[in-house]
Amino acid sequence: MTINDERRTMPVQQNQQPYVYRAAPPLPPPPMRRSKGGGPTIAIVATLVLLAILVILGVFFEQHLAATPGIASAQTPPAQSNEHPGQFVQLPLSPTQIDALRHLSSHMQYKQLASMYVARMSLDVELGQLIMVEYTDTTYSSDLDTMVNQLHAGGVIMYEFQMNTFNQTKNDIAEMQKRATFPLLISTDEEGGPYVHRLSHIYGNRISATDIYNTGNPGVATQQGHKAAHDLASLGINENLAPDVDVNLVNGYDMVTRTFGNDPASVIKFAGAYMRAMQSDGVVACIKHYPGLGDAVSDAHTSLPVVNRSRQQIYDVELAPFKAFIQSQNKLDNPGMIMPTDVLMPAIDPVYPAELSHIFMTDILRKEFGYDGVVLTDALYMQGITQKWSMPEAVPPQ
């Protein structure tokens, strides 16, 4: 999936109902024709994207099953000091539907269910499910409606200028989900700190990753992870493009406050506590920026960063957090998504930046580390890519 631009804060152009996760629609009939070229690969990736959505649904579904019979009341969130504490989302299910889903979930794994849906999608729908779109208006627009309703986008990324009040944001997201063919991944970058924050108009500022690390207490990371999940879920956002698991080595471009430490062990300890808390509350984590920007001194939005470290150094430091989280036996440590970025590491691949590199994306991430989840590219219109490749050329390899 694609697109994301962390630095974007300004638009390029110019009776409330509680938000709910919709139950998956009935299985459509199998398509009459299926493209032979590359179809299986597209289907596999589309399955992974839909699987991520079903897992989100499953978290809230299991909360319902653990509650009293019938439609459970919203869980009481931790006390918040923000203006709009919001409420946890509820599935719009009757007791009969819950019983039916309980029976279904005991006989079918999420992957099987996702595969069943994707097997019946047309190629156009499969392709749409691979794209996370952005929009330039400050509220729900006709352009966005076309993307989610007619082009079958799999997700939407929102920026600070599009989230101005609690009610406006919640209503816009509810409309997106209402108009989408399948439930959407709604994402934003809510890292905290001075650089990458999206909910400040609604909840105010939150402390940065470096502030959390400087406390020396992983419990603060846990607390902040729960708080971020609560704030995001209250609006209907089900994916956070965080935490940043770069290992800060040179205090490079805007990395000073975005990282959880200067060594892999610290990053794993603090980012892990944050991610476990957030994912345990039903918000998908997307760790970034694979394979690591901790030694980069330039900004990928304006040029292609080059990291001239040895292969062993990269494995021991930059790649260490990614490998640890992917291979952890604790499922809450396993990121729902990983975001690669525009960085050239000649010791491993002297030709292609990481997110376009078969070596980084397939040989290391998929085969060596064993990652089988969703990969979400960084913004493909950043100049680290566009100075050399066109958008069609920049489509990541599978």
Short mmCIF file of C-alpha atoms in Angstrom, two decimals:
data_model
loop_
_atom_site.label_atom_id
_atom_site.label_comp_id
_atom_site.label_asym_id
_atom_site.label_seq_id
_atom_site.Cartn_x
_atom_site.Cartn_y
_atom_site.Cartn_z
CA MET A 1 0.00 0.00 0.00
CA THR A 2 0.98 3.65 -0.37
CA ILE A 3 0.94 6.85 0.39
CA ASN A 4 2.29 8.77 3.36
CA ASP A 5 3.92 12.17 3.81
CA GLU A 6 4.90 12.82 7.43
CA ARG A 7 5.94 16.44 6.94
CA ARG A 8 2.69 17.57 5.38
CA THR A 9 0.75 19.99 7.57
CA MET A 10 -1.02 22.32 5.12
CA PRO A 11 -3.62 21.55 2.44
CA VAL A 12 -2.47 21.72 -1.14
CA GLN A 13 -5.84 23.22 -2.09
CA GLN A 14 -8.28 24.23 -0.35
CA ASN A 15 -26.89 15.12 13.96
CA GLN A 16 -23.73 13.11 14.92
CA GLN A 17 -23.86 9.31 15.08
CA PRO A 18 -21.17 7.29 16.84
CA TYR A 19 -18.58 5.82 14.53
CA VAL A 20 -18.77 2.06 14.18
CA TYR A 21 -16.76 -0.60 12.46
CA ARG A 22 -19.05 -2.15 9.91
CA ALA A 23 -19.41 -5.89 9.72
CA ALA A 24 -17.89 -7.23 6.52
CA PRO A 25 -20.38 -7.24 3.63
CA PRO A 26 -21.78 -10.48 2.18
CA LEU A 27 -19.36 -12.35 -0.04
CA PRO A 28 -19.76 -11.18 -3.64
CA PRO A 29 -20.06 -13.73 -6.45
CA PRO A 30 -16.81 -14.84 -8.13
CA PRO A 31 -15.78 -12.56 -11.01
CA MET A 32 -16.42 -13.80 -14.53
CA ARG A 33 -12.83 -13.17 -15.65
CA ARG A 34 -9.52 -12.84 -13.89
CA SER A 35 -6.36 -11.29 -15.30
CA LYS A 36 -3.59 -13.88 -15.59
CA GLY A 37 -0.66 -11.51 -15.45
CA GLY A 38 0.38 -10.94 -11.83
CA GLY A 39 -3.05 -11.81 -10.47
CA PRO A 40 -1.88 -14.16 -7.71
CA THR A 41 0.56 -11.60 -6.34
CA ILE A 42 -2.08 -8.87 -6.24
CA ALA A 43 -4.52 -11.27 -4.61
CA ILE A 44 -2.03 -12.22 -1.92
CA VAL A 45 -1.28 -8.60 -1.04
CA ALA A 46 -4.97 -7.68 -1.10
CA THR A 47 -5.60 -10.59 1.25
CA LEU A 48 -3.01 -9.23 3.68
CA VAL A 49 -4.61 -5.79 3.64
CA LEU A 50 -8.10 -7.17 4.21
CA LEU A 51 -6.67 -9.46 6.89
CA ALA A 52 -5.36 -6.43 8.79
CA ILE A 53 -8.85 -4.95 8.77
CA LEU A 54 -10.43 -8.21 9.92
CA VAL A 55 -7.95 -8.43 12.78
CA ILE A 56 -8.98 -4.93 13.88
CA LEU A 57 -12.59 -6.03 13.77
CA GLY A 58 -11.65 -9.14 15.71
CA VAL A 59 -10.13 -7.18 18.58
CA PHE A 60 -13.37 -5.33 19.19
CA PHE A 61 -15.46 -8.43 18.48
CA GLU A 62 -13.59 -10.35 21.18
CA GLN A 63 -14.18 -7.48 23.60
CA HIS A 64 -17.90 -7.96 22.95
CA LEU A 65 -17.72 -11.68 23.57
CA ALA A 66 -16.00 -11.08 26.88
CA ALA A 67 -18.74 -8.71 28.00
CA THR A 68 -22.26 -9.48 29.10
CA PRO A 69 -24.71 -11.08 26.64
CA GLY A 70 -26.17 -8.80 24.02
CA ILE A 71 -24.53 -5.71 22.65
CA ALA A 72 -21.82 -4.71 25.07
CA SER A 73 -21.57 -1.20 26.40
CA ALA A 74 -18.52 0.82 25.44
CA GLN A 75 -15.57 0.10 27.68
CA THR A 76 -14.76 2.83 30.15
CA PRO A 77 -11.43 4.30 29.03
CA PRO A 78 -8.71 5.47 31.40
CA ALA A 79 -9.22 8.96 32.80
CA GLN A 80 -8.08 11.54 30.28
CA SER A 81 -7.08 15.15 30.68
CA ASN A 82 -8.04 16.08 27.14
CA GLU A 83 -10.98 18.16 26.02
CA HIS A 84 -12.67 15.30 24.16
CA PRO A 85 -12.10 11.94 25.85
CA GLY A 86 -14.43 10.32 23.33
CA GLN A 87 -15.69 6.78 23.66
CA PHE A 88 -14.53 3.39 22.52
CA VAL A 89 -16.12 2.14 19.31
CA GLN A 90 -18.90 -0.43 19.34
CA LEU A 91 -19.84 -2.99 16.74
CA PRO A 92 -23.41 -2.49 15.48
CA LEU A 93 -24.41 -6.09 16.14
CA SER A 94 -27.51 -7.65 17.61
CA PRO A 95 -27.21 -10.54 20.10
CA THR A 96 -28.18 -12.94 17.30
CA GLN A 97 -25.43 -11.61 15.04
CA ILE A 98 -22.89 -11.87 17.83
CA ASP A 99 -23.84 -15.51 18.41
CA ALA A 100 -23.52 -16.20 14.68
CA LEU A 101 -20.10 -14.57 14.54
CA ARG A 102 -18.99 -16.49 17.62
CA HIS A 103 -19.84 -19.71 15.80
CA LEU A 104 -18.09 -18.51 12.64
CA SER A 105 -14.93 -17.38 14.41
CA SER A 106 -14.51 -20.75 16.09
CA HIS A 107 -14.35 -22.51 12.73
CA MET A 108 -12.54 -20.04 10.52
CA GLN A 109 -9.22 -18.27 10.82
CA TYR A 110 -8.91 -14.64 9.79
CA LYS A 111 -6.66 -15.58 6.88
CA GLN A 112 -9.25 -18.00 5.55
CA LEU A 113 -11.97 -15.38 5.80
CA ALA A 114 -9.83 -12.74 4.08
CA SER A 115 -8.91 -15.19 1.32
CA MET A 116 -12.57 -15.97 0.72
CA TYR A 117 -13.38 -12.31 0.20
CA VAL A 118 -10.39 -11.62 -2.04
CA ALA A 119 -11.06 -14.71 -4.18
CA ARG A 120 -14.38 -13.15 -5.14
CA MET A 121 -13.06 -9.66 -5.86
CA SER A 122 -12.67 -8.31 -9.38
CA LEU A 123 -9.17 -7.24 -10.38
CA ASP A 124 -10.17 -3.57 -10.09
CA VAL A 125 -11.27 -4.07 -6.48
CA GLU A 126 -8.08 -6.00 -5.66
CA LEU A 127 -5.97 -3.18 -7.04
CA GLY A 128 -7.93 -0.56 -5.14
CA GLN A 129 -7.45 -2.45 -1.89
CA LEU A 130 -3.67 -2.01 -2.27
CA ILE A 131 -3.82 1.79 -2.22
CA MET A 132 -3.96 4.09 0.78
CA VAL A 133 -5.12 7.44 -0.56
CA GLU A 134 -4.87 11.00 0.65
CA TYR A 135 -7.09 13.96 -0.18
CA THR A 136 -6.48 17.69 -0.24
CA ASP A 137 -9.73 19.05 1.17
CA THR A 138 -10.21 19.89 4.83
CA THR A 139 -13.39 17.80 5.10
CA TYR A 140 -15.05 14.88 3.32
CA SER A 141 -15.14 15.68 -0.41
CA SER A 142 -16.41 14.37 -3.73
CA ASP A 143 -12.86 13.40 -4.73
CA LEU A 144 -12.47 11.30 -1.61
CA ASP A 145 -15.90 9.78 -2.16
CA THR A 146 -14.87 8.69 -5.65
CA MET A 147 -11.72 7.04 -4.33
CA VAL A 148 -13.39 5.07 -1.54
CA ASN A 149 -16.68 4.27 -3.27
CA GLN A 150 -15.83 3.85 -6.96
CA LEU A 151 -12.10 3.09 -6.97
CA HIS A 152 -12.35 0.81 -3.90
CA ALA A 153 -9.40 2.31 -1.99
CA GLY A 154 -8.21 0.12 0.86
CA GLY A 155 -7.28 2.96 3.17
CA VAL A 156 -7.16 6.70 3.77
CA ILE A 157 -4.44 8.75 5.46
CA MET A 158 -5.44 11.93 7.29
CA TYR A 159 -3.34 14.95 8.21
CA GLU A 160 -3.58 17.60 10.88
CA PHE A 161 -5.36 20.16 8.68
CA GLN A 162 -8.16 17.63 8.10
CA MET A 163 -8.78 16.97 11.81
CA ASN A 164 -9.86 20.25 13.35
CA THR A 165 -12.60 19.26 15.79
CA PHE A 166 -13.66 16.02 17.42
CA ASN A 167 -17.13 15.92 15.84
CA GLN A 168 -15.98 16.97 12.37
CA THR A 169 -13.26 14.32 12.28
CA LYS A 170 -15.45 11.57 13.67
CA ASN A 171 -18.24 12.37 11.21
CA ASP A 172 -15.87 12.50 8.22
CA ILE A 173 -14.43 9.10 9.10
CA ALA A 174 -17.89 7.64 9.63
CA GLU A 175 -18.87 8.86 6.16
CA MET A 176 -15.74 7.27 4.65
CA GLN A 177 -16.61 3.92 6.19
CA LYS A 178 -20.25 4.23 5.16
CA ARG A 179 -19.32 4.84 1.53
CA ALA A 180 -16.51 2.27 1.26
CA THR A 181 -17.01 -1.12 -0.37
CA PHE A 182 -15.03 -2.82 2.39
CA PRO A 183 -14.07 -1.43 5.82
CA LEU A 184 -11.20 1.03 5.45
CA LEU A 185 -7.88 1.31 7.18
CA ILE A 186 -7.94 4.90 8.46
CA SER A 187 -4.44 6.05 9.35
CA THR A 188 -2.47 9.03 10.55
CA ASP A 189 1.01 9.77 11.96
CA GLU A 190 0.47 10.47 15.64
CA GLU A 191 4.00 10.20 17.05
CA GLY A 192 3.86 13.16 19.40
CA GLY A 193 6.52 15.79 19.91
CA PRO A 194 7.16 18.91 17.79
CA TYR A 195 7.50 17.34 14.34
CA VAL A 196 4.93 14.63 13.60
CA HIS A 197 1.63 15.14 15.37
CA ARG A 198 -1.83 15.10 13.82
CA LEU A 199 -4.37 15.32 16.65
CA SER A 200 -3.15 18.50 18.33
CA HIS A 201 -6.23 20.53 17.31
CA ILE A 202 -8.41 18.03 19.18
CA TYR A 203 -6.31 16.64 22.04
CA GLY A 204 -3.45 19.10 22.34
CA ASN A 205 0.23 18.16 22.23
CA ARG A 206 1.64 14.90 23.54
CA ILE A 207 5.21 14.14 24.59
CA SER A 208 7.74 12.91 22.04
CA ALA A 209 9.37 9.51 21.77
CA THR A 210 12.63 10.98 23.06
CA ASP A 211 10.81 12.52 26.04
CA ILE A 212 9.44 9.06 26.84
CA TYR A 213 12.90 7.50 26.55
CA ASN A 214 14.44 10.18 28.76
CA THR A 215 12.13 9.24 31.63
CA GLY A 216 13.97 5.92 31.84
CA ASN A 217 10.63 4.26 32.57
CA PRO A 218 9.05 1.93 29.95
CA GLY A 219 5.81 2.29 31.91
CA VAL A 220 5.52 5.81 30.50
CA ALA A 221 5.72 4.33 27.00
CA THR A 222 2.93 1.93 27.91
CA GLN A 223 0.80 4.76 29.26
CA GLN A 224 1.35 6.87 26.16
CA GLY A 225 0.58 3.92 23.89
CA HIS A 226 -2.76 3.37 25.61
CA LYS A 227 -3.54 7.08 25.46
CA ALA A 228 -2.73 7.31 21.75
CA ALA A 229 -4.89 4.27 21.02
CA HIS A 230 -7.81 5.71 22.98
CA ASP A 231 -7.60 9.07 21.23
CA LEU A 232 -7.29 7.52 17.77
CA ALA A 233 -10.02 4.92 18.23
CA SER A 234 -12.41 7.50 19.65
CA LEU A 235 -12.26 9.26 16.29
CA GLY A 236 -12.49 6.06 14.24
CA ILE A 237 -8.80 5.90 13.29
CA ASN A 238 -7.68 2.27 13.37
CA GLU A 239 -4.03 2.55 12.32
CA ASN A 240 -1.20 4.69 13.65
CA LEU A 241 1.89 5.13 11.49
CA ALA A 242 4.00 4.80 14.61
CA PRO A 243 6.13 4.05 16.53
CA ASP A 244 9.34 5.22 14.93
CA VAL A 245 11.95 2.51 15.60
CA ASP A 246 14.96 4.26 14.06
CA VAL A 247 18.08 4.15 16.25
CA ASN A 248 19.26 7.75 16.60
CA LEU A 249 22.97 7.84 15.75
CA VAL A 250 23.74 11.31 14.40
CA ASN A 251 20.84 13.58 15.44
CA GLY A 252 19.97 13.90 11.76
CA TYR A 253 17.10 15.67 10.08
CA ASP A 254 14.11 15.83 12.50
CA MET A 255 15.18 12.56 14.16
CA VAL A 256 16.20 14.30 17.40
CA THR A 257 12.84 13.90 19.16
CA ARG A 258 11.28 11.10 17.13
CA THR A 259 13.32 8.13 18.32
CA PHE A 260 13.19 6.02 21.47
CA GLY A 261 16.93 5.97 22.08
CA ASN A 262 20.48 5.81 20.76
CA ASP A 263 20.94 2.04 20.82
CA PRO A 264 18.86 -0.92 19.61
CA ALA A 265 18.12 -2.27 23.09
CA SER A 266 16.56 1.01 24.23
CA VAL A 267 14.49 1.35 21.07
CA ILE A 268 13.22 -2.21 21.42
CA LYS A 269 12.37 -1.69 25.10
CA PHE A 270 10.52 1.63 24.81
CA ALA A 271 9.01 1.35 21.32
CA GLY A 272 7.95 -2.19 22.19
CA ALA A 273 6.10 -1.06 25.32
CA TYR A 274 4.36 1.67 23.32
CA MET A 275 3.39 -0.69 20.49
CA ARG A 276 2.11 -3.45 22.76
CA ALA A 277 -0.16 -1.00 24.56
CA MET A 278 -1.50 0.50 21.36
CA GLN A 279 -2.12 -2.81 19.60
CA SER A 280 -3.69 -4.36 22.70
CA ASP A 281 -6.29 -1.58 22.45
CA GLY A 282 -7.09 -2.44 18.84
CA VAL A 283 -5.08 0.16 16.91
CA VAL A 284 -2.69 -1.28 14.33
CA ALA A 285 0.94 -0.17 14.64
CA CYS A 286 3.12 0.58 11.62
CA ILE A 287 6.80 0.66 12.56
CA LYS A 288 9.17 2.79 10.50
CA HIS A 289 11.46 3.71 8.75
CA TYR A 290 12.78 0.37 7.48
CA PRO A 291 15.70 -0.31 7.24
CA GLY A 292 16.57 2.72 9.39
CA LEU A 293 17.17 6.47 9.14
CA GLY A 294 19.16 6.87 12.35
CA ASP A 295 22.42 7.63 10.52
CA ALA A 296 20.88 9.77 7.75
CA VAL A 297 21.73 13.48 7.76
CA SER A 298 19.60 14.58 4.79
CA ASP A 299 15.84 14.73 4.29
CA ALA A 300 14.24 12.22 1.90
CA HIS A 301 11.58 14.80 1.09
CA THR A 302 14.23 16.84 -0.77
CA SER A 303 16.97 14.31 -1.66
CA LEU A 304 17.92 10.66 -1.30
CA PRO A 305 19.72 9.99 2.01
CA VAL A 306 22.81 7.79 1.77
CA VAL A 307 24.01 5.78 4.77
CA ASN A 308 27.61 4.64 4.35
CA ARG A 309 27.86 2.03 7.08
CA SER A 310 29.08 -1.53 6.80
CA ARG A 311 26.71 -4.42 6.30
CA GLN A 312 27.48 -5.71 9.78
CA GLN A 313 26.84 -2.30 11.37
CA ILE A 314 23.48 -2.04 9.62
CA TYR A 315 22.45 -5.50 10.79
CA ASP A 316 23.65 -4.91 14.35
CA VAL A 317 22.04 -1.50 14.78
CA GLU A 318 19.55 -0.20 12.20
CA LEU A 319 17.91 -3.54 11.38
CA ALA A 320 17.97 -4.91 14.93
CA PRO A 321 14.63 -3.44 16.14
CA PHE A 322 12.80 -4.58 13.01
CA LYS A 323 14.12 -8.11 13.33
CA ALA A 324 13.33 -8.24 17.05
CA PHE A 325 9.72 -7.15 16.63
CA ILE A 326 9.06 -9.38 13.62
CA GLN A 327 10.44 -12.47 15.34
CA SER A 328 9.06 -11.84 18.84
CA GLN A 329 6.88 -14.60 20.28
CA ASN A 330 4.62 -11.94 21.81
CA LYS A 331 1.99 -11.27 19.14
CA LEU A 332 1.52 -7.70 20.35
CA ASP A 333 5.18 -7.07 19.49
CA ASN A 334 4.54 -8.08 15.88
CA PRO A 335 3.75 -4.91 13.90
CA GLY A 336 0.59 -4.92 11.83
CA MET A 337 2.48 -2.98 9.17
CA ILE A 338 6.02 -1.88 8.32
CA MET A 339 6.92 1.29 6.43
CA PRO A 340 10.11 1.23 4.34
CA THR A 341 11.60 4.51 3.21
CA ASP A 342 13.89 6.24 0.74
CA VAL A 343 17.43 5.56 1.92
CA LEU A 344 20.39 4.15 0.03
CA MET A 345 22.67 1.74 1.91
CA PRO A 346 25.42 0.83 -0.59
CA ALA A 347 26.92 -1.90 1.60
CA ILE A 348 23.74 -3.94 1.06
CA ASP A 349 22.22 -2.54 -2.16
CA PRO A 350 24.32 0.05 -4.05
CA VAL A 351 21.65 0.65 -6.72
CA TYR A 352 18.16 0.97 -5.23
CA PRO A 353 16.80 2.81 -2.19
CA ALA A 354 15.38 0.44 0.40
CA GLU A 355 11.68 0.61 -0.49
CA LEU A 356 12.48 -0.19 -4.14
CA SER A 357 15.13 -2.79 -3.31
CA HIS A 358 14.45 -6.50 -3.83
CA ILE A 359 17.34 -7.21 -1.47
CA PHE A 360 15.84 -5.20 1.40
CA MET A 361 12.17 -5.88 0.77
CA THR A 362 12.21 -9.53 -0.27
CA ASP A 363 15.54 -11.15 0.60
CA ILE A 364 15.93 -9.58 4.05
CA LEU A 365 12.48 -8.50 5.25
CA ARG A 366 10.40 -11.36 3.85
CA LYS A 367 12.76 -14.30 3.58
CA GLU A 368 15.46 -13.72 6.21
CA PHE A 369 13.38 -12.03 8.92
CA GLY A 370 10.18 -13.89 8.05
CA TYR A 371 7.83 -10.90 7.90
CA ASP A 372 4.49 -11.86 6.34
CA GLY A 373 2.46 -8.73 7.08
CA VAL A 374 1.55 -5.59 5.15
CA VAL A 375 4.19 -3.20 3.81
CA LEU A 376 3.15 0.45 3.45
CA THR A 377 5.48 2.60 1.36
CA ASP A 378 6.60 6.02 2.41
CA ALA A 379 5.28 8.79 0.12
CA LEU A 380 6.37 7.91 -3.40
CA TYR A 381 6.23 11.58 -4.45
CA MET A 382 9.09 12.57 -2.12
CA GLN A 383 12.14 13.76 -4.03
CA GLY A 384 14.29 10.94 -2.75
CA ILE A 385 12.32 8.87 -5.27
CA THR A 386 11.00 11.31 -7.88
CA GLN A 387 14.41 12.77 -8.74
CA LYS A 388 15.20 9.47 -10.47
CA TRP A 389 12.01 7.41 -10.86
CA SER A 390 8.53 8.18 -12.12
CA MET A 391 5.50 7.10 -10.07
CA PRO A 392 4.84 3.98 -12.23
CA GLU A 393 8.53 3.03 -12.02
CA ALA A 394 8.47 3.47 -8.25
CA VAL A 395 5.78 0.86 -7.59
CA PRO A 396 7.50 -1.38 -5.01
CA PRO A 397 8.59 -4.89 -6.04
CA GLN A 398 6.75 -7.89 -4.65
#
